[in-house]
XYZ file of C-alpha atoms in Angstrom:
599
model
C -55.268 -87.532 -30.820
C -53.799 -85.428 -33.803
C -55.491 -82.830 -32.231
C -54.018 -83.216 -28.728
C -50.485 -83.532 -30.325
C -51.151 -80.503 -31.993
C -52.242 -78.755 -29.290
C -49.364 -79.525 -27.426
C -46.701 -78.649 -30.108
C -48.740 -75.627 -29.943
C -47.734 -75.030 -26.306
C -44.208 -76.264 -27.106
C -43.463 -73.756 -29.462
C -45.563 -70.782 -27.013
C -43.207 -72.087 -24.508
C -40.594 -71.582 -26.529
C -40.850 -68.145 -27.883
C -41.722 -67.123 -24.365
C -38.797 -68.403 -22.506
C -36.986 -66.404 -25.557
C -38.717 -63.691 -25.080
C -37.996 -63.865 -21.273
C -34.126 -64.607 -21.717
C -34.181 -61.087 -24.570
C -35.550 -59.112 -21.708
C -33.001 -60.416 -19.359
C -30.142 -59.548 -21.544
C -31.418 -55.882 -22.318
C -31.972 -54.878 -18.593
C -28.119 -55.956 -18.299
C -27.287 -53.881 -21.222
C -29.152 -51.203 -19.533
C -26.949 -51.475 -16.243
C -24.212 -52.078 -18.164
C -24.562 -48.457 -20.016
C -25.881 -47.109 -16.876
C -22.780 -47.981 -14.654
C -20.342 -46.779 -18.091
C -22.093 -43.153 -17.667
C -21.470 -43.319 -13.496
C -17.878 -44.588 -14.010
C -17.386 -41.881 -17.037
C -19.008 -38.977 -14.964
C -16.777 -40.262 -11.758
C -13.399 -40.072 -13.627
C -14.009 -36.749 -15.073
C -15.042 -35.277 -11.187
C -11.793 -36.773 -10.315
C -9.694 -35.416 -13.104
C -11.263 -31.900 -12.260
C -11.063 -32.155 -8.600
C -7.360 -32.075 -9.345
C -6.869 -30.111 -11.534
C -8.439 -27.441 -9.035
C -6.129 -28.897 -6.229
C -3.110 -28.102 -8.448
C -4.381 -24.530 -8.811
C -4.381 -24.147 -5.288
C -1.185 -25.530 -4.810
C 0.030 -22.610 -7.064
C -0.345 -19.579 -5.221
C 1.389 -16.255 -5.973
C 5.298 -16.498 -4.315
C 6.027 -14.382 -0.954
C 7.500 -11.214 -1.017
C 10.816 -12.716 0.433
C 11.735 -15.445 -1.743
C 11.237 -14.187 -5.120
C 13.707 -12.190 -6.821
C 13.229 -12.483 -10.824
C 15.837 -11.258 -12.885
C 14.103 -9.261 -15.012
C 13.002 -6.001 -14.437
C 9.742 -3.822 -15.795
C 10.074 -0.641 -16.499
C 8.124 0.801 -14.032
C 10.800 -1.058 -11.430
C 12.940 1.258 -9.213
C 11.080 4.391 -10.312
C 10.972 7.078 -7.400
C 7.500 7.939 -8.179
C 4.608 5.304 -6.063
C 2.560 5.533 -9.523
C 4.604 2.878 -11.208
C 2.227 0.219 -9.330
C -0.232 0.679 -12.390
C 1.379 -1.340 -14.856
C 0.586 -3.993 -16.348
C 3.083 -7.667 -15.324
C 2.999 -11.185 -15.995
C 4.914 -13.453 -14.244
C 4.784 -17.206 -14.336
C 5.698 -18.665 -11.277
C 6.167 -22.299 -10.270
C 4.131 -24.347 -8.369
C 4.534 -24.139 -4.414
C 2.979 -25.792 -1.499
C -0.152 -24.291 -0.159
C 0.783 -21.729 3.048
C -1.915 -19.594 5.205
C -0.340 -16.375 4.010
C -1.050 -17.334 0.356
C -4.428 -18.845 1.642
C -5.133 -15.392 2.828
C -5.111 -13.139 -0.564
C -7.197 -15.913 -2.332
C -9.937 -15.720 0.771
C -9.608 -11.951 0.193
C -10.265 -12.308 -3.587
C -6.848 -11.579 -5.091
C -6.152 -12.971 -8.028
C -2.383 -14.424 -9.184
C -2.562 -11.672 -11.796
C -3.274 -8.655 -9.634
C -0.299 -10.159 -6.961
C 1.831 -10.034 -9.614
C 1.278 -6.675 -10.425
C 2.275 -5.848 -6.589
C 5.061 -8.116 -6.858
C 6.655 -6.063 -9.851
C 5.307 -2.891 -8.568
C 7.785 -3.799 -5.173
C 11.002 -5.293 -6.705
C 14.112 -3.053 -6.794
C 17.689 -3.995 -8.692
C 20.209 -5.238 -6.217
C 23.946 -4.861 -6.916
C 25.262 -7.661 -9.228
C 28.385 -7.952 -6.854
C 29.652 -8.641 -3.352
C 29.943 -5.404 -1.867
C 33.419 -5.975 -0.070
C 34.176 -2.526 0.320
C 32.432 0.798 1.250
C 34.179 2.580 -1.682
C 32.818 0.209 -4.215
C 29.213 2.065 -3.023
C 27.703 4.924 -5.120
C 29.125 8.443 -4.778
C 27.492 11.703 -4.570
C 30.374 13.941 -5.083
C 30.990 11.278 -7.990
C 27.761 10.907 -9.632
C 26.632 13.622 -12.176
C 23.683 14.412 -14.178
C 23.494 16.100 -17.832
C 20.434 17.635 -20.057
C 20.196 15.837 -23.009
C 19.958 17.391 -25.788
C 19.424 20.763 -24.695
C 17.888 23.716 -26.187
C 17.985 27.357 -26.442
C 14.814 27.458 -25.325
C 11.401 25.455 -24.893
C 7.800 25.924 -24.705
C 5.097 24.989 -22.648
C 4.059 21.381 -22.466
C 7.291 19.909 -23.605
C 9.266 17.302 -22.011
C 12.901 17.612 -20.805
C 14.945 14.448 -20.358
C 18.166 14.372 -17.816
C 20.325 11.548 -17.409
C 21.838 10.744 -14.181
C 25.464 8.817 -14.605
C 26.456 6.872 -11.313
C 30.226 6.057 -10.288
C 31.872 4.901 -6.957
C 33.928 6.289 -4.704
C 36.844 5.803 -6.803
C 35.259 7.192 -9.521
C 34.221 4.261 -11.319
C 31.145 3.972 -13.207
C 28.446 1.885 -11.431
C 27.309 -1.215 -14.192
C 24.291 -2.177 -11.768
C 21.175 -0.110 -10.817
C 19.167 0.156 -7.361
C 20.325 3.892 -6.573
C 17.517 5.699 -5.293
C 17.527 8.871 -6.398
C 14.893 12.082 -6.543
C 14.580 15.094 -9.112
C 12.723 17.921 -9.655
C 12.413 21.333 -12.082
C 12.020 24.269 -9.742
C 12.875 27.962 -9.791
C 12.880 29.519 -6.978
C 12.081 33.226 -7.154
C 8.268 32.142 -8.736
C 8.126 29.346 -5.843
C 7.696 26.713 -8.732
C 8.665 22.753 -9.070
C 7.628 19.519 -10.352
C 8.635 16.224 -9.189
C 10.387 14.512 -12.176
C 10.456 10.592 -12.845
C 13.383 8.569 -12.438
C 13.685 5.598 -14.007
C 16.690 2.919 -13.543
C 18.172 1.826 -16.853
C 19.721 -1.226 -14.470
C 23.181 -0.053 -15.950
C 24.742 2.389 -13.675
C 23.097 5.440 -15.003
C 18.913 6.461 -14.972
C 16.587 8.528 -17.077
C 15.004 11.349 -15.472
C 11.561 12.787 -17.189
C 10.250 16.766 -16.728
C 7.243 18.018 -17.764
C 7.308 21.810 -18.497
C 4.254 22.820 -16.675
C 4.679 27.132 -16.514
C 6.591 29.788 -18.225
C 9.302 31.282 -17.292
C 12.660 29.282 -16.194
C 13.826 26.528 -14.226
C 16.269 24.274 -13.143
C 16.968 20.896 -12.670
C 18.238 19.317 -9.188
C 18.713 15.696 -8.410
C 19.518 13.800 -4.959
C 20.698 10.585 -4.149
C 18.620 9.060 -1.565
C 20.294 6.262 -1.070
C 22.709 4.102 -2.801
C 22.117 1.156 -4.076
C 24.357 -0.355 -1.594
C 22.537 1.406 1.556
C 18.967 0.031 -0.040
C 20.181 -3.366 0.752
C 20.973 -1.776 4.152
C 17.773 -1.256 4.584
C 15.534 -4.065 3.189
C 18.595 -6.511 5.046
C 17.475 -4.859 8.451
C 13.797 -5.101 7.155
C 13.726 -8.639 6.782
C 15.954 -9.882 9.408
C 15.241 -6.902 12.380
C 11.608 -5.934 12.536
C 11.875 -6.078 15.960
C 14.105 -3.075 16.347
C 11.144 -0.249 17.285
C 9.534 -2.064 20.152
C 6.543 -0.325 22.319
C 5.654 -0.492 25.568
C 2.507 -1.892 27.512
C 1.567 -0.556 30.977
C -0.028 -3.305 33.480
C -2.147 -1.922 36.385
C -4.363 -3.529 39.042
C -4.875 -3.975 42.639
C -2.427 -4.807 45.290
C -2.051 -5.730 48.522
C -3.637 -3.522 51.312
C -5.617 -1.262 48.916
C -2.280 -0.636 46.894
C -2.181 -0.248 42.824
C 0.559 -2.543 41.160
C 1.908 -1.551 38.044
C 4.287 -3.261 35.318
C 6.384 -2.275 32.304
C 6.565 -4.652 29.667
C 7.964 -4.999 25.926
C 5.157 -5.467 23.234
C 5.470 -5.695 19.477
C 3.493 -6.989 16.519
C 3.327 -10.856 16.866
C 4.799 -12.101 13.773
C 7.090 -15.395 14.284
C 9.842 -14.350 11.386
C 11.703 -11.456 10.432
C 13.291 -10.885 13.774
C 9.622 -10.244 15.859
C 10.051 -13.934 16.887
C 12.810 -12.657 19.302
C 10.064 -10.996 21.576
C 9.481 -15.116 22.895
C 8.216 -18.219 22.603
C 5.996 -20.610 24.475
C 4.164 -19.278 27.600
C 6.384 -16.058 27.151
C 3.789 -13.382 25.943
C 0.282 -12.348 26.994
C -1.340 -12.275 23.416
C -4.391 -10.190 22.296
C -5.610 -11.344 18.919
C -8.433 -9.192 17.604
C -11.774 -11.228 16.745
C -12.414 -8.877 13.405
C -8.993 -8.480 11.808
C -7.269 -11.656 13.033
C -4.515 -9.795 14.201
C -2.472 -10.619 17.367
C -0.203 -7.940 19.808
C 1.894 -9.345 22.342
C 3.288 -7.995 25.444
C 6.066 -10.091 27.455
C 4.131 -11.494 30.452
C 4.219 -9.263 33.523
C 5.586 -10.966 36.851
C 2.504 -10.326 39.480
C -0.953 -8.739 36.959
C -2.848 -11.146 34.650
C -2.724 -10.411 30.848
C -6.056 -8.843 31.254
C -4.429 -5.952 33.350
C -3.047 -3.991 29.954
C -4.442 -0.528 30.286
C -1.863 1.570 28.196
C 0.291 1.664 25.298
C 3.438 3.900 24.203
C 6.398 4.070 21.918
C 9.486 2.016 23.634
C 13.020 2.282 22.187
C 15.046 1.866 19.051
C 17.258 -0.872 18.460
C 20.654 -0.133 16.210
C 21.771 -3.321 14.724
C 23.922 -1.501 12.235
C 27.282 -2.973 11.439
C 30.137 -0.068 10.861
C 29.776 -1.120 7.281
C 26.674 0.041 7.581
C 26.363 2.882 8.937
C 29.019 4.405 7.010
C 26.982 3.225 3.503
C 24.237 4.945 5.345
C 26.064 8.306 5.789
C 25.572 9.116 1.875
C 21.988 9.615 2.376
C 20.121 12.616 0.622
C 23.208 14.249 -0.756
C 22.737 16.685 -4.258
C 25.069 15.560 -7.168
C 26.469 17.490 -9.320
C 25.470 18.479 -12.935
C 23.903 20.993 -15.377
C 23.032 24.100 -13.776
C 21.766 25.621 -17.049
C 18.881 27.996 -17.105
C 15.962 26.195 -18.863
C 13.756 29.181 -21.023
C 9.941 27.710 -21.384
C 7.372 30.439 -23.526
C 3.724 29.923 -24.185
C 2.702 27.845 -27.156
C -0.449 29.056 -28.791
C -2.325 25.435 -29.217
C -1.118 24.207 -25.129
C -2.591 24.959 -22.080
C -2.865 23.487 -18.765
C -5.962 23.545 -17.576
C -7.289 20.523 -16.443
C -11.087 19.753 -17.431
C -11.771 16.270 -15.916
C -13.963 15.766 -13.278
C -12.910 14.975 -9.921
C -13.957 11.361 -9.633
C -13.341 8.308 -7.720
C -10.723 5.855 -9.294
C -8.811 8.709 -11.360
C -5.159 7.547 -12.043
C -2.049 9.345 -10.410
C 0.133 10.884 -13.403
C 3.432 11.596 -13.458
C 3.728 14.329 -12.807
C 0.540 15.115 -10.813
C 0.868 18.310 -10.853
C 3.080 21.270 -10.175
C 4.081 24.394 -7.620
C 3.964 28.083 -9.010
C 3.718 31.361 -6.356
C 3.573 28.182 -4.128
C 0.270 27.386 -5.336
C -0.359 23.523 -7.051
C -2.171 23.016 -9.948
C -3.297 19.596 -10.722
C -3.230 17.146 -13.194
C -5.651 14.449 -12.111
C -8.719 16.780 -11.932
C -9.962 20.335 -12.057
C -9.738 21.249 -8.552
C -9.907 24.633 -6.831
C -8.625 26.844 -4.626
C -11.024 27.453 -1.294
C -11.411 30.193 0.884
C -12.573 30.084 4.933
C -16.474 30.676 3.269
C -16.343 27.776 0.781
C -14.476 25.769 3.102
C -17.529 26.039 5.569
C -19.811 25.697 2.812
C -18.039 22.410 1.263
C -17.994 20.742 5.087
C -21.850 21.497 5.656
C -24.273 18.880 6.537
C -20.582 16.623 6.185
C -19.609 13.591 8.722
C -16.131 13.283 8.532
C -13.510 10.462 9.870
C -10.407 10.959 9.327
C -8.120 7.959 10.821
C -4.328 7.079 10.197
C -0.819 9.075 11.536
C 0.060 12.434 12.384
C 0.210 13.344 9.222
C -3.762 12.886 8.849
C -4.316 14.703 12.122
C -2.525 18.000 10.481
C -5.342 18.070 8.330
C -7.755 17.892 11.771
C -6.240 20.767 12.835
C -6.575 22.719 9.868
C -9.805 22.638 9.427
C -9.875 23.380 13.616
C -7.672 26.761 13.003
C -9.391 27.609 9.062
C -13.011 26.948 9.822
C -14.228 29.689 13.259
C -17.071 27.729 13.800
C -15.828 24.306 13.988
C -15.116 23.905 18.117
C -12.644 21.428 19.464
C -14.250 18.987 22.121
C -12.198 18.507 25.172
C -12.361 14.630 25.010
C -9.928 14.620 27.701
C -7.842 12.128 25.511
C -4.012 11.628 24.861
C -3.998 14.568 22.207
C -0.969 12.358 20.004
C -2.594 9.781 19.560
C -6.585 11.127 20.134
C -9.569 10.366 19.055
C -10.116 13.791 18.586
C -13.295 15.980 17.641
C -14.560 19.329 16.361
C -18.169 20.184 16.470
C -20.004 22.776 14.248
C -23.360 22.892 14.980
C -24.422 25.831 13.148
C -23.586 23.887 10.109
C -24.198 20.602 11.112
C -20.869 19.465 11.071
C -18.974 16.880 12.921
C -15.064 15.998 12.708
C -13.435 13.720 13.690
C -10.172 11.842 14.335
C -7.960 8.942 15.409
C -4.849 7.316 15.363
C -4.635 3.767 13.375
C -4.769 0.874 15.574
C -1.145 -0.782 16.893
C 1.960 -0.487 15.856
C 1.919 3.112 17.181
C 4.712 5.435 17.871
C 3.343 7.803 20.576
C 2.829 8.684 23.464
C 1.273 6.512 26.515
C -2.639 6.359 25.501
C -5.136 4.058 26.660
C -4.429 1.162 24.789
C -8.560 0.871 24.652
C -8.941 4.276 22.263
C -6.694 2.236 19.419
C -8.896 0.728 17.377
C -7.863 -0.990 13.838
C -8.950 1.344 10.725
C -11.030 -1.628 9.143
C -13.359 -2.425 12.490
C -13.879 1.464 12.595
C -15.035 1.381 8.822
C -17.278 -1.763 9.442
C -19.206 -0.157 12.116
C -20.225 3.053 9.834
C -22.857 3.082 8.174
C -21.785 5.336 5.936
C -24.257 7.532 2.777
C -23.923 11.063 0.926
C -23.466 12.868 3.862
C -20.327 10.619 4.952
C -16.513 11.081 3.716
C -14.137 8.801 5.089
C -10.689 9.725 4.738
C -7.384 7.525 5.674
C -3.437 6.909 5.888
C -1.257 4.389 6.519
C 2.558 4.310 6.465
C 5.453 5.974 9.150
C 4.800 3.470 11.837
C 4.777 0.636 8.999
C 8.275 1.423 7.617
C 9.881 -1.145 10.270
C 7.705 -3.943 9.083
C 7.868 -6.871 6.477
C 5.981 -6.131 3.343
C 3.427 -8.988 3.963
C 2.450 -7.683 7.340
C 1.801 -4.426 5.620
C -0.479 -5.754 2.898
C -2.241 -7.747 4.801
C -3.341 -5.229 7.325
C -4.660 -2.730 3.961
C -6.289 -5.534 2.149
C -8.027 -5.924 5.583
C -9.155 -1.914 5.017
C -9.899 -2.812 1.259
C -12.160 -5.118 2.306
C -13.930 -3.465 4.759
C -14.441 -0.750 2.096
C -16.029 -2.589 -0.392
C -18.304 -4.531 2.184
C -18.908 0.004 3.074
C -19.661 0.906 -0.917
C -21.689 -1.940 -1.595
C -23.966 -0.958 1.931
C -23.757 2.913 1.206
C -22.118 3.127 -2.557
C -22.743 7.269 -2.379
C -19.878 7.221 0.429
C -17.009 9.442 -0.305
C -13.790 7.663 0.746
C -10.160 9.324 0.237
C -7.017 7.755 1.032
C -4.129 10.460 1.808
C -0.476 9.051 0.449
C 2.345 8.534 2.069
C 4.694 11.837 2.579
C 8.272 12.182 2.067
C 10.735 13.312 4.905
C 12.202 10.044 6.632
C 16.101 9.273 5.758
C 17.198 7.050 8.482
C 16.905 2.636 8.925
C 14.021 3.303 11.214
C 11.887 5.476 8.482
C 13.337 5.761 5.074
C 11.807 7.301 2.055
C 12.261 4.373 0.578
C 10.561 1.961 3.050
C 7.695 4.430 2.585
C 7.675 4.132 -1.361
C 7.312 0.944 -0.871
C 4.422 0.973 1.368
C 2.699 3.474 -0.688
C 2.955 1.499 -3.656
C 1.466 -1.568 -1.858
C -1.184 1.090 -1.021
C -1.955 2.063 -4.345
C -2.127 -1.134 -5.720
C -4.988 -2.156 -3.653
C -7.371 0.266 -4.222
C -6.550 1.074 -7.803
C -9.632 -1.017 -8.575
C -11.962 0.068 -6.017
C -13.629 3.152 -6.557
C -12.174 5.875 -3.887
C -10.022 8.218 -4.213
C -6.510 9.006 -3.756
C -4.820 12.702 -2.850
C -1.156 11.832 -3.999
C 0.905 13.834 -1.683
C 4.002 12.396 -2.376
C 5.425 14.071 -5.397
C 3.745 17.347 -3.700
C 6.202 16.805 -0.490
C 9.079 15.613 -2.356
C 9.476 18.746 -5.095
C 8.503 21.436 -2.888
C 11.306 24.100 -1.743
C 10.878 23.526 2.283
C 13.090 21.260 4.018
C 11.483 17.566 3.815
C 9.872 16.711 6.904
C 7.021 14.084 7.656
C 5.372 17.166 8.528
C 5.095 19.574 6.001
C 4.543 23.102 6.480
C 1.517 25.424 6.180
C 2.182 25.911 2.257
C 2.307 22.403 1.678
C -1.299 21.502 3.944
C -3.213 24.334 2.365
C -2.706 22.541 -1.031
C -3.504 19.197 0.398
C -6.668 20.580 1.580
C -7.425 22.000 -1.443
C -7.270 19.268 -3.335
C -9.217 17.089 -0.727
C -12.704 19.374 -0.444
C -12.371 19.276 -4.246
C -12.617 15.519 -4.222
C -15.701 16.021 -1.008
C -17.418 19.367 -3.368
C -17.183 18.110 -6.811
C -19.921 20.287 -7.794
């Protein structure tokens, strides 16, 4: 019996420690879960605070061109040279709603930083005042320049410094910047100049810097452009009348009894602000959006053909929406002011020189100045280049493929190489010659040339619309290697345009150059600059600094090369015009087969 009992306190007290045992078990799996579901729910909130912290970024994209105007200005700000893009800006910017432009630069890589840079690199000082009255406007006749702190004589390799003192018409001195004004050093029995720096002290009066590049003597000459009040002439008509070049597409197709029809119809860039939303809305427009670039051109809708029916494409008409104001602030456009006519003496110094020992290389910076004119020869300050003959001209281009794509401009460089080189033979393509393609054959030297206009908005003459192709879809469908050099332009038939159309159509390019350089990275690509010569609302110098800057800025970073042309068409002593003379092309070519012959 005791032993029974025994056993079954026994089993009691197993009993017992096992239901204990059991219940211990119980409680640490729930401890488990317990930790387990803290971990989930800790991981969980910190993807949620991160998640939106990344949605805020996006939310912050860099501000348009259009609606930011900061107070503060850079130094590099209203400078007449395109070089000022390469400084360094921060801005801070608030937070804005997410838009498909902004969208756009982030899909194509650029960062808040770099569209600041642009952003600075574009601004330019507006007048502090209503402008009520056309006399309150800068003067030539009024505005003077002096040489500060001028010398008996100077040597090579110094620096002269001019300041330029703006007043109104009733001879008032200006207290706000935004002049645009140009200066150069020249002398003209040695055929010499150098383009000279202006910077705006946002006062009324601007700093001009000279290098002293030769010996011998010089003076100094400086021209308004355009005043500050006839600037906001221009970027007014910019923003709000984009629409005022317009083209024209040609419809053809069949008729009745075996006739052709034909129709005339306004086209322009479709772009639903800035004025280009005039062209219609709704069911208005036949519409051709381009598959690679995204980019749509729209024609008003013809009365009898389909939209399919476009077979050509020319300039159509300018548009004057100037007020009388305006047109009588745009009167005062490249006038010479008066100032210091003294003889500047430059001799040698021992230690100085200007030769030039660096390399021609992709991504060399643009100095200012970039070089200068002497016997109407330039010598450059980027890189050592030389001076060819018709032999070493031949002997550069051999065994060369060469594109060349972009304006007018570009296609004097075609026929350069057409008139310089006796074995390089025009094909008769039996194309529009304005507006091309175009190309020269050499086959004793295995050379091929070639080149084209850039793809709509064209000013020219009527073309098959078909031989306009955009300048990025031509890039993406080379293959490209050493024995390729691609060169291109972009600019005159811009000028009309809104900034953001601009950029967007060369970050388009920049892209499809990189996607070229990373395929074939021993490619030689050269971008030409933008020339001076335009004056008027529907091509101004300044419109095209603009544009070049935008230009500059997005290829600074991406390995190519760039033949500044601007400072050499702005100091040299022939009449400005968008097309320079012979002088001026021979030292543009110069410079290029250096960049294609480094060696």
């Amino acid at each position: 019996m005791d032993l029974i009992s025994c056993f079954q306190k026994h089993n009691l007290k197993k009993s017992d420690f096992e239901a204990r045992e059991q219940n211990f078990h119980r409680e640490r799996s729930w401890l488990r879960k317990l930790f387990t579901g803290l971990c989930l729910l800790i991981v969980m909130c910190f993807l949620v605070i991160w998640s939106y912290m990344g949605n805020e970024r996006k939310k912050s994209p860099p501000p348009s061109f259009l609606s930011q105007h900061c107070a503060e200005r850079h130094d590099s700000s209203n400078s007449s040279s395109p070089a000022a893009v390469n400084s360094e800006v921060s801005v801070t910017y608030k937070s804005q709603s997410q838009s498909p432009i902004n969208s756009f630069y982030s899909e194509l890589g650029i960062s808040s930083d770099s569209y600041s840079r642009l952003q600075q690199a574009v601004k330019w000082a507006e007048p502090d005042r209503s402008i009520t009255n056309v006399s309150m406007s800068t003067s030539p006749a009024h505005t003077t320049f002096i040489i500060a702190n001028l010398k008996d004589s100077y040597q090579i390799g110094e620096e002269l410094l001019v300041l330029v003192h703006a007043k109104d018409f009733d001879n008032k001195s200006k207290s706000y910047g935004g002049d645009f004004f140009q200066a150069k050093l020249f002398w003209s029995k040695t055929k010499a100049s150098v383009f000279g720096e202006v910077r705006d002290l946002l006062n009324g009066s601007y700093s001009v810097r000279f290098f002293l590049p030769w010996v011998g003597e010089a003076q100094v000459a400086v021209r308004l452009i355009h005043s500050s009040e006839a600037v906001q002439v221009l970027k007014r008509h910019r923003d709000t009348n984009s629409d005022r070049v317009y083209f024209n597409g040609y419809y053809e197709g069949p008729g009745p009894n075996k006739t052709r029809l034909s129709e005339t119809m306004k086209c322009n860039v479709k772009w639903d602000k800035n004025g280009l939303e005039r062209t219609g809305t709704g069911d208005c427009c036949c519409e051709y959006k381009d598959p690679r670039t995204g980019e749509t051109w729209r024609c008003q809708r013809p009365k009898s053909l389909p939209c399919s029916a476009l077979v050509y494409h020319s300039m159509g008409g300018y548009k004057n929406h100037l007020t009388n104001n305006d047109k009588m602030l745009m009167t005062q456009t490249n006038k010479g002011i008066n100032g210091d006519k003294s003889i500047i003496k430059i001799f040698h110094h021992q230690n100085d020189t200007n030769d030039i020992t660096e390399k021609c290389r992709p991504g060399l910076h643009t100095p200012v100045p970039a070089g200068f004119y002497l016997n109407d020869v330039w010598t450059s300050f980027v890189c050592s280049t030389r001076h060819f003959t018709t032999q070493t001209t031949t002997e550069c281009l051999r065994d060369k493929h060469i594109y060349m794509m972009g304006d007018s401009t570009l296609r004097q460089w075609f026929e350069f190489f057409v008139k310089e080189v006796p074995t390089l033979k025009q094909m008769n393509l039996h194309v529009q010659y304005q507006s091309g393609p175009l190309l020269a054959v050499d086959v004793e030297n295995n050379i091929d040339l070639h080149w084209r206009a850039h793809g709509v908005p064209l000013r020219c003459m009527k073309t098959a619309i078909a031989n306009l192709h955009y300048i990025s879809n031509e890039i993406d469908d080379l293959a490209g290697g050493p024995h390729t050099v691609i060169i291109f332009n972009l600019g005159p038939h811009f000028t009309t345009y809104p900034l953001e159309f601009f950029t967007q159509r060369v970050l388009r390019i920049r892209k499809a150059v990189l996607a070229l350089l990373q395929r074939a990275p021993d490619t030689t690509v050269i971008i030409k600059t933008v020339n001076t010569g335009y004056k008027d609302i529907f091509g101004s110098d300044w419109y095209s600094l603009q544009l070049d800057r935008i230009l500059r800025w997005a290829f600074q970073d991406v390995g190519v090369y760039i033949l500044d042309v601007w400072q050499m068409t702005a100091c040299h002593y022939n009449k400005e015009d968008i097309h320079p003379g012979p002088v001026i092309i021979k030292n543009e070519i110069d410079i290029l087969l250096s960049f294609i012959c480094k060696n």
